PDB file of C-alpha atoms in Angstrom:
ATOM      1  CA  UNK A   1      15.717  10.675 -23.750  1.00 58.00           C
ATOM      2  CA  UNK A   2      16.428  12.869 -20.422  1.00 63.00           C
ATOM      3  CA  UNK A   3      14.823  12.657 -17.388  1.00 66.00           C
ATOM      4  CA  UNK A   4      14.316  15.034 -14.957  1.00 73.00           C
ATOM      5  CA  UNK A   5      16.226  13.221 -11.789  1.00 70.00           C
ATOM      6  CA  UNK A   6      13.105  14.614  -9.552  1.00 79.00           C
ATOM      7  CA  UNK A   7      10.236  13.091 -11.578  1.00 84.00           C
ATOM      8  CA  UNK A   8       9.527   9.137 -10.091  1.00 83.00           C
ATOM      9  CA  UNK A   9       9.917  11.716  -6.282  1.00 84.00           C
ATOM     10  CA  UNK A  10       7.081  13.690  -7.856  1.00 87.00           C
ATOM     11  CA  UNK A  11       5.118  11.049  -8.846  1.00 89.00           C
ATOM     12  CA  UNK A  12       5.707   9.629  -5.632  1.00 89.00           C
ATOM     13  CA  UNK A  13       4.537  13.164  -3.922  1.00 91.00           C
ATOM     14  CA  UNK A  14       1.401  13.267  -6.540  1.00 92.00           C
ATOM     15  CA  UNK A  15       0.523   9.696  -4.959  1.00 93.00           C
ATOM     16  CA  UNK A  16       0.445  10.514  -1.307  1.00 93.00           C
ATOM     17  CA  UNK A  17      -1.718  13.889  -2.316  1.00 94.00           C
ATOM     18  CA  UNK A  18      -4.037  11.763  -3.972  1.00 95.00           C
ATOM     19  CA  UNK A  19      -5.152  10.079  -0.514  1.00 96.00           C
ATOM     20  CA  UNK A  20      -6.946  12.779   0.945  1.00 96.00           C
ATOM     21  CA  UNK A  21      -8.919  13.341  -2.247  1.00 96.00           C
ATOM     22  CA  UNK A  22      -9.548   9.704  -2.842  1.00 97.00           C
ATOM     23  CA  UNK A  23     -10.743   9.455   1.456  1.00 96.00           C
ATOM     24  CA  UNK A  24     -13.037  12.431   0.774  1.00 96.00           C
ATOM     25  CA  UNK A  25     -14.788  11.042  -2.631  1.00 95.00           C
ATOM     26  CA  UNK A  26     -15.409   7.451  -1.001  1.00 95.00           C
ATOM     27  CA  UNK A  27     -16.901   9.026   1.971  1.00 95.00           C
ATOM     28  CA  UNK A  28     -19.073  11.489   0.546  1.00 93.00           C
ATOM     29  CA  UNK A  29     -21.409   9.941   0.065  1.00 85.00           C
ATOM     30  CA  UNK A  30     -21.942   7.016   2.530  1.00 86.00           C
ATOM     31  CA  UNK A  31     -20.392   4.663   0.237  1.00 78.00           C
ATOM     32  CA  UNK A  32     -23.173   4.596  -2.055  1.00 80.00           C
ATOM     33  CA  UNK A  33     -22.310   3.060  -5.059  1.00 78.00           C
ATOM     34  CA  UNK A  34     -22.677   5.884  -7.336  1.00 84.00           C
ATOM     35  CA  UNK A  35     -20.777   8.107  -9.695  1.00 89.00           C
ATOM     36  CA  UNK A  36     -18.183   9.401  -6.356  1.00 93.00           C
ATOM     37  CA  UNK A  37     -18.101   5.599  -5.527  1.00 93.00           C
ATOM     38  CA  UNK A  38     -16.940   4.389  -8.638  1.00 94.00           C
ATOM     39  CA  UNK A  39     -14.790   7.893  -9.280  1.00 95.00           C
ATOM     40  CA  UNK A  40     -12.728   7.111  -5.698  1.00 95.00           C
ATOM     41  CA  UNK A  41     -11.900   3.657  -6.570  1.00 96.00           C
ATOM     42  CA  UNK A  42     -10.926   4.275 -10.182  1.00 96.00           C
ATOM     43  CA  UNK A  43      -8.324   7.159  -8.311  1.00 96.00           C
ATOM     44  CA  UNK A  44      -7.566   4.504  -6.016  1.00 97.00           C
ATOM     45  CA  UNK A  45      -6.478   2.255  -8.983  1.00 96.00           C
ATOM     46  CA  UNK A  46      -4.792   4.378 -11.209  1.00 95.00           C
ATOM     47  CA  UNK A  47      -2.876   6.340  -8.015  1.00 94.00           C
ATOM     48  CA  UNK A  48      -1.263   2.916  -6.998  1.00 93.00           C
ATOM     49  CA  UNK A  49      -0.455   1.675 -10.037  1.00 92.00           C
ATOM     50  CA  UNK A  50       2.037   4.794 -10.563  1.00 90.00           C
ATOM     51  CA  UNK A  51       3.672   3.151  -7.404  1.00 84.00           C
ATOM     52  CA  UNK A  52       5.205   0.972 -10.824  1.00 83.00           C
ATOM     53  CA  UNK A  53       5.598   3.431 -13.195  1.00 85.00           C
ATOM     54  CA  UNK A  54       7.757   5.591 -10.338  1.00 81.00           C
ATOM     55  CA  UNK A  55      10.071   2.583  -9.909  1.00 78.00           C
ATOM     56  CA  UNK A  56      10.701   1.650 -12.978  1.00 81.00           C
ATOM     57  CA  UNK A  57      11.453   4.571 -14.121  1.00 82.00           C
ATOM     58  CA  UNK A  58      14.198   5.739 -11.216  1.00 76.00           C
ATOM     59  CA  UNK A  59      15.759   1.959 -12.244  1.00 80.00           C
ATOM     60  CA  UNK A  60      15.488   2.280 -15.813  1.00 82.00           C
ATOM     61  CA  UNK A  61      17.178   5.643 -15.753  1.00 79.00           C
ATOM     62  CA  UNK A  62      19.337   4.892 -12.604  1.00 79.00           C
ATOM     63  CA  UNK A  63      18.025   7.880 -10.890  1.00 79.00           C
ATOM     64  CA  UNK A  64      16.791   6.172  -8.002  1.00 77.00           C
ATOM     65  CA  UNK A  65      17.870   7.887  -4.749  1.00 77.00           C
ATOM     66  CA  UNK A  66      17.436   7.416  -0.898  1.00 73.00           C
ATOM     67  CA  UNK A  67      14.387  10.048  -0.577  1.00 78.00           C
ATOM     68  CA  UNK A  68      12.268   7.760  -3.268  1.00 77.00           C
ATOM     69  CA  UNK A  69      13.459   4.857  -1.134  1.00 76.00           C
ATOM     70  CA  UNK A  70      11.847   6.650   1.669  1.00 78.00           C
ATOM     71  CA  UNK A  71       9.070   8.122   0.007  1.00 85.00           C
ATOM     72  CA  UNK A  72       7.770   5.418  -2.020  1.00 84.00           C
ATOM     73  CA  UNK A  73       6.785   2.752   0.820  1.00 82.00           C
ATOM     74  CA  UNK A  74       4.842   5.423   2.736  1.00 85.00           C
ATOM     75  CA  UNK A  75       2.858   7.077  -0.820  1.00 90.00           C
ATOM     76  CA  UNK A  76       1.480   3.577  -0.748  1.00 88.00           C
ATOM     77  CA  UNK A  77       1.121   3.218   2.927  1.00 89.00           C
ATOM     78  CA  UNK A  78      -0.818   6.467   3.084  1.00 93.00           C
ATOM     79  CA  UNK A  79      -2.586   5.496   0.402  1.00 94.00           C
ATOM     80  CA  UNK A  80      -4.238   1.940   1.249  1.00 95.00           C
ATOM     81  CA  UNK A  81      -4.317   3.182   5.052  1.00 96.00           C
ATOM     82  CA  UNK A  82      -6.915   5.574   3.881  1.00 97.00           C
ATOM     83  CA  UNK A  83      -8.628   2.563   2.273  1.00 97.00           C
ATOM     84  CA  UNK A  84      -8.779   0.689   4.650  1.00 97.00           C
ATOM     85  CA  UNK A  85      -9.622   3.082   7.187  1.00 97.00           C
ATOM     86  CA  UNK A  86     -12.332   4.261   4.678  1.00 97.00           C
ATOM     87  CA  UNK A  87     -13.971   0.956   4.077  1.00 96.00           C
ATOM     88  CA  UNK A  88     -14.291   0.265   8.137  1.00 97.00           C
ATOM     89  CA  UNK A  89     -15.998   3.535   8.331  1.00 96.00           C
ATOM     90  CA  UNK A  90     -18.314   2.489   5.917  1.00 95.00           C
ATOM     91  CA  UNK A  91     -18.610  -0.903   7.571  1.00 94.00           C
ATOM     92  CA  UNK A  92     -17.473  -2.365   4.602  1.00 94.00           C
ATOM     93  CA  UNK A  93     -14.352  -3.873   6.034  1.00 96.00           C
ATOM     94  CA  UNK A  94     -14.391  -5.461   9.973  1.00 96.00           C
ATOM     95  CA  UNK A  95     -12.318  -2.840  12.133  1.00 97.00           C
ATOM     96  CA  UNK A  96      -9.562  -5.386  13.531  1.00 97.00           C
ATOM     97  CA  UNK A  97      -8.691  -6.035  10.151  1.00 97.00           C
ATOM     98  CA  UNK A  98      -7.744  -2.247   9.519  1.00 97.00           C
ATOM     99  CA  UNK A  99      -5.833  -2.013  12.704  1.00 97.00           C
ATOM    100  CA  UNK A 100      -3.807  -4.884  12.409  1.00 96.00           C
ATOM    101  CA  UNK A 101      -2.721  -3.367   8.641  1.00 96.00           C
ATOM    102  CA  UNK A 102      -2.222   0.042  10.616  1.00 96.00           C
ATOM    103  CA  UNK A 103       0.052  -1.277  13.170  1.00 95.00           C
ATOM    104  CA  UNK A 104       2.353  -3.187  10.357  1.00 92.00           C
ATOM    105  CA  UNK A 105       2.526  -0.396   8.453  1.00 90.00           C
ATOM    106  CA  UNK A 106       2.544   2.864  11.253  1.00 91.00           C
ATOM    107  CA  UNK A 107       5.524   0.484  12.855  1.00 89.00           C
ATOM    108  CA  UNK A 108       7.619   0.012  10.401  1.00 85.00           C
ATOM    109  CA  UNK A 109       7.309   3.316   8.620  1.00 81.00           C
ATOM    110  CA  UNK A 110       8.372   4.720  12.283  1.00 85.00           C
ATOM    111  CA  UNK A 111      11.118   2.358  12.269  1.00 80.00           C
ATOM    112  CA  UNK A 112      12.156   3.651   8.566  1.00 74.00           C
ATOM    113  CA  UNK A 113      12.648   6.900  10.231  1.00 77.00           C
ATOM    114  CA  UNK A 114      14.403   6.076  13.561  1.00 79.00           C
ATOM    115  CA  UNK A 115      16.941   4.390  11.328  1.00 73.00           C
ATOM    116  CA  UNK A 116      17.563   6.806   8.193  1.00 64.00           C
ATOM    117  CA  UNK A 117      20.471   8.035  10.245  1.00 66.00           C
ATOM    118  CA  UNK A 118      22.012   4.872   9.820  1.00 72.00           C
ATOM    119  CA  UNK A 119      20.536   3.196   6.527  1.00 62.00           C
ATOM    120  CA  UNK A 120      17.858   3.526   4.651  1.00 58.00           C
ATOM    121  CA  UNK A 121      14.804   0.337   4.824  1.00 62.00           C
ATOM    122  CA  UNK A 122      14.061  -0.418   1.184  1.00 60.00           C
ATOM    123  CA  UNK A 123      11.334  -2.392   0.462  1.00 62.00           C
ATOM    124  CA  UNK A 124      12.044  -5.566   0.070  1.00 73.00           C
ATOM    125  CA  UNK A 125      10.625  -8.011  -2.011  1.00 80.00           C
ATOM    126  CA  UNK A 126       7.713  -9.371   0.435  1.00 86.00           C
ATOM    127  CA  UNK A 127       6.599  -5.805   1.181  1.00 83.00           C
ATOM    128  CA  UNK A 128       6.413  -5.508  -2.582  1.00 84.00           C
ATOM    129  CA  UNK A 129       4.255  -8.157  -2.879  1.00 91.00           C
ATOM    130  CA  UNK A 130       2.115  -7.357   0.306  1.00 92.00           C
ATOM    131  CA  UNK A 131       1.469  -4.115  -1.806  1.00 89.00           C
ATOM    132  CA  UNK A 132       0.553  -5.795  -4.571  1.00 92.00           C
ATOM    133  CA  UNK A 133      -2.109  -7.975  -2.806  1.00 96.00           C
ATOM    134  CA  UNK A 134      -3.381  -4.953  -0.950  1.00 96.00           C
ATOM    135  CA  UNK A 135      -3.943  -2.795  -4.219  1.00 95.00           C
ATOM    136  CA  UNK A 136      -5.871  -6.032  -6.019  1.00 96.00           C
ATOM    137  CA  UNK A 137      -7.843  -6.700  -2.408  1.00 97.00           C
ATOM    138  CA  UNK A 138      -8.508  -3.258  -2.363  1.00 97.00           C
ATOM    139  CA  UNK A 139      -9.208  -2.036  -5.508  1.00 96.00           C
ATOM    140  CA  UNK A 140     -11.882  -5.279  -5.441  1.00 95.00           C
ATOM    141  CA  UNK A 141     -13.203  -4.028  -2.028  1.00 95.00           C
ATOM    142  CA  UNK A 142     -13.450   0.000  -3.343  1.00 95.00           C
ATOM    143  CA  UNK A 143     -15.629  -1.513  -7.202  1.00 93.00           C
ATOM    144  CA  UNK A 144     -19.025  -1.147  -6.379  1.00 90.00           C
ATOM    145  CA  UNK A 145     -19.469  -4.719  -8.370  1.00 86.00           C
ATOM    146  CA  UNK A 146     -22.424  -5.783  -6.176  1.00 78.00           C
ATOM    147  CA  UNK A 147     -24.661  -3.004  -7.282  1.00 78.00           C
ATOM    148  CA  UNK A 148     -24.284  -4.281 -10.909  1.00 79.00           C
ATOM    149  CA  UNK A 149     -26.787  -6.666 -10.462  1.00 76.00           C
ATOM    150  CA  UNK A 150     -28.797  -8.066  -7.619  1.00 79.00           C
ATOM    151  CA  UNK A 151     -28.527 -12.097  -9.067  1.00 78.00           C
ATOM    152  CA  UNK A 152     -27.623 -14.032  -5.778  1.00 81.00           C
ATOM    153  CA  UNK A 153     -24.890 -15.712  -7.604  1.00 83.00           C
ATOM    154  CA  UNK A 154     -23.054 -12.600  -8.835  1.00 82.00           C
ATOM    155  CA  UNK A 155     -23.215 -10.954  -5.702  1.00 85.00           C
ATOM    156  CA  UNK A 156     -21.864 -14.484  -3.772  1.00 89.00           C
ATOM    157  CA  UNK A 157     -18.956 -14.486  -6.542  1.00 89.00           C
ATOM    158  CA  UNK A 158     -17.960 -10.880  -5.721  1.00 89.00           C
ATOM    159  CA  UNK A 159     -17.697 -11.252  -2.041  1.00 91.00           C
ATOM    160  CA  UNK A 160     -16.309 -14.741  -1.902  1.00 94.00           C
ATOM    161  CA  UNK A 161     -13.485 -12.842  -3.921  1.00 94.00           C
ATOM    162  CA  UNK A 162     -13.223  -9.548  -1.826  1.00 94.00           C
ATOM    163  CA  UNK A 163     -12.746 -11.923   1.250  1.00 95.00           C
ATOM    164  CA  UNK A 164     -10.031 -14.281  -0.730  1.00 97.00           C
ATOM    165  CA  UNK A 165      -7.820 -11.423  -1.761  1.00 97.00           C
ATOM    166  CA  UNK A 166      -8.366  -9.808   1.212  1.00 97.00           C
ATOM    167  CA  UNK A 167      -7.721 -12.680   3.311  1.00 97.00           C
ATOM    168  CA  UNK A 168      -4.294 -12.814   1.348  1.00 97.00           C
ATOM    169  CA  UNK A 169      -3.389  -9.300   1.559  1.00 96.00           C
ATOM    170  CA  UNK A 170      -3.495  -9.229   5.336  1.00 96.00           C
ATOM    171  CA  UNK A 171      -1.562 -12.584   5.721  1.00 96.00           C
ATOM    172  CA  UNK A 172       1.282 -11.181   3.371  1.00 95.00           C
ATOM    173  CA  UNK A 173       0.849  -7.818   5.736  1.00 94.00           C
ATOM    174  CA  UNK A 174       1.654  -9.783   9.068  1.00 94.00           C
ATOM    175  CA  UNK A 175       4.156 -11.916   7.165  1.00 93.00           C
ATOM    176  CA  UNK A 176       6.294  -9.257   5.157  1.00 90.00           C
ATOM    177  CA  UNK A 177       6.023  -7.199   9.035  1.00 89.00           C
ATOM    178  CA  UNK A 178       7.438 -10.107  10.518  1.00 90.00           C
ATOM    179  CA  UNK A 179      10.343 -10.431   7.526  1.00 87.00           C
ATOM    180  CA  UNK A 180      11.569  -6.674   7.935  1.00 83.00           C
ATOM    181  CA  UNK A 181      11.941  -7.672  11.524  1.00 82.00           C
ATOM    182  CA  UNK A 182      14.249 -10.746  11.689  1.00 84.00           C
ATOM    183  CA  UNK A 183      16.252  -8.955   8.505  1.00 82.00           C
ATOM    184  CA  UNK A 184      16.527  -6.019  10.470  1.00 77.00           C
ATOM    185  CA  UNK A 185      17.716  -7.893  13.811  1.00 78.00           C
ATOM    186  CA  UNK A 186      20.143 -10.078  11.638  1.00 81.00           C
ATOM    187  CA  UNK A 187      22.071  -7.414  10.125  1.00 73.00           C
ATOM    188  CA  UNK A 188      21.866  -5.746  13.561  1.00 70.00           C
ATOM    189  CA  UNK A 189      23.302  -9.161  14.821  1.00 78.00           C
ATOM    190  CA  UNK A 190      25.707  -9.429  11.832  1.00 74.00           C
ATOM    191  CA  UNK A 191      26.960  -5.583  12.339  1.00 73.00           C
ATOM    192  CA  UNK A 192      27.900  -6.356  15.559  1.00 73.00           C
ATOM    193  CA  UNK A 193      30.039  -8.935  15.048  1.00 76.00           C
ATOM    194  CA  UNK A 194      31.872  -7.139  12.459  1.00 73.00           C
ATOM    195  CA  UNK A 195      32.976  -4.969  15.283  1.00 66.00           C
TER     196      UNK A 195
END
């Protein structure tokens, strides 16, 4: 079967358009946990889980090509920077925890671009998981679970696991920021030696 060579770039492109959209629906209406609520985090799901779909199908048809390694890491940065951003505004999610994701992520995306010159930064595999555990602390965060039911117990369970995955996602965040770092300095290091 042929595949247009654009089409995981497009996806890529529909994901970052998505944002906006997804910002305006979750703030809307004050984050009530109505029809918009549960309409911007079901966009929110199904937005970043095409981060997969546009991988796999660049590898599987070995189309994969320096703009979707550019593109790709900053669809999903744009996208779970609005998040995050979104949920502080809502007080939903304490402020210092959205700026330390915002300085990981505006810094290295700004480093991404200082160096395409030279190379391009992939994402490597502890980014790819810090993704992962932002989309699953995230899409918890964006479910309106806790107006399912006002039972003490249910709404302890669904906050005890917001602030678990949560908890994760921003420890992979520092840790995967710290990673692209000392790889980055290394093969600065190592490049220099080669000389």
């Amino acid at each position: 079967m042929a595949v247009h060579p654009q089409l995981p770039n497009a996806i890529t492109i529909a994901r970052i358009l998505c944002a906006p959209i997804f910002l305006w629906m979750l703030l809307v209406d004050g984050g009530a946990g109505g029809g918009l609520r549960w309409a911007a985090a079901i966009l929110f799901i199904v937005a970043i889980a095409t981060d997969g779909v546009d991988g796999y199908i660049a590898r599987r048809y070995e189309i994969v090509s320096d703009l979707g390694k550019l593109l790709d890491p900053i669809a999903d940065k744009a996208l779970t920077g609005v998040a995050f951003v979104g949920l502080s505004i809502l007080g939903e999610l304490p402020w210092w925890v959205t700026v330390v994701v915002l300085i990981r992520e505006i810094g290295i995306t700004v480093y991404r671009f200082m160096v395409v010159s030279d190379h391009v930064l992939a994402a490597a595999w502890m980014g790819k998981l810090k993704t992962v555990a932002q989309a699953v602390a995230l899409s918890i965060a964006l479910l309106p679970f806790a107006s399912l039911s006002d039972a003490a117990v249910w709404q302890s369970t669904v906050w005890w696991t917001g602030t678990v995955t949560m908890t994760i996602a921003v420890v992979l965040t520092i840790a995967s920021g710290i990673d692209y770092v000392v790889s980055e300095v290394r093969g600065a290091r190592a490049k220099r030696n080669r000389r």
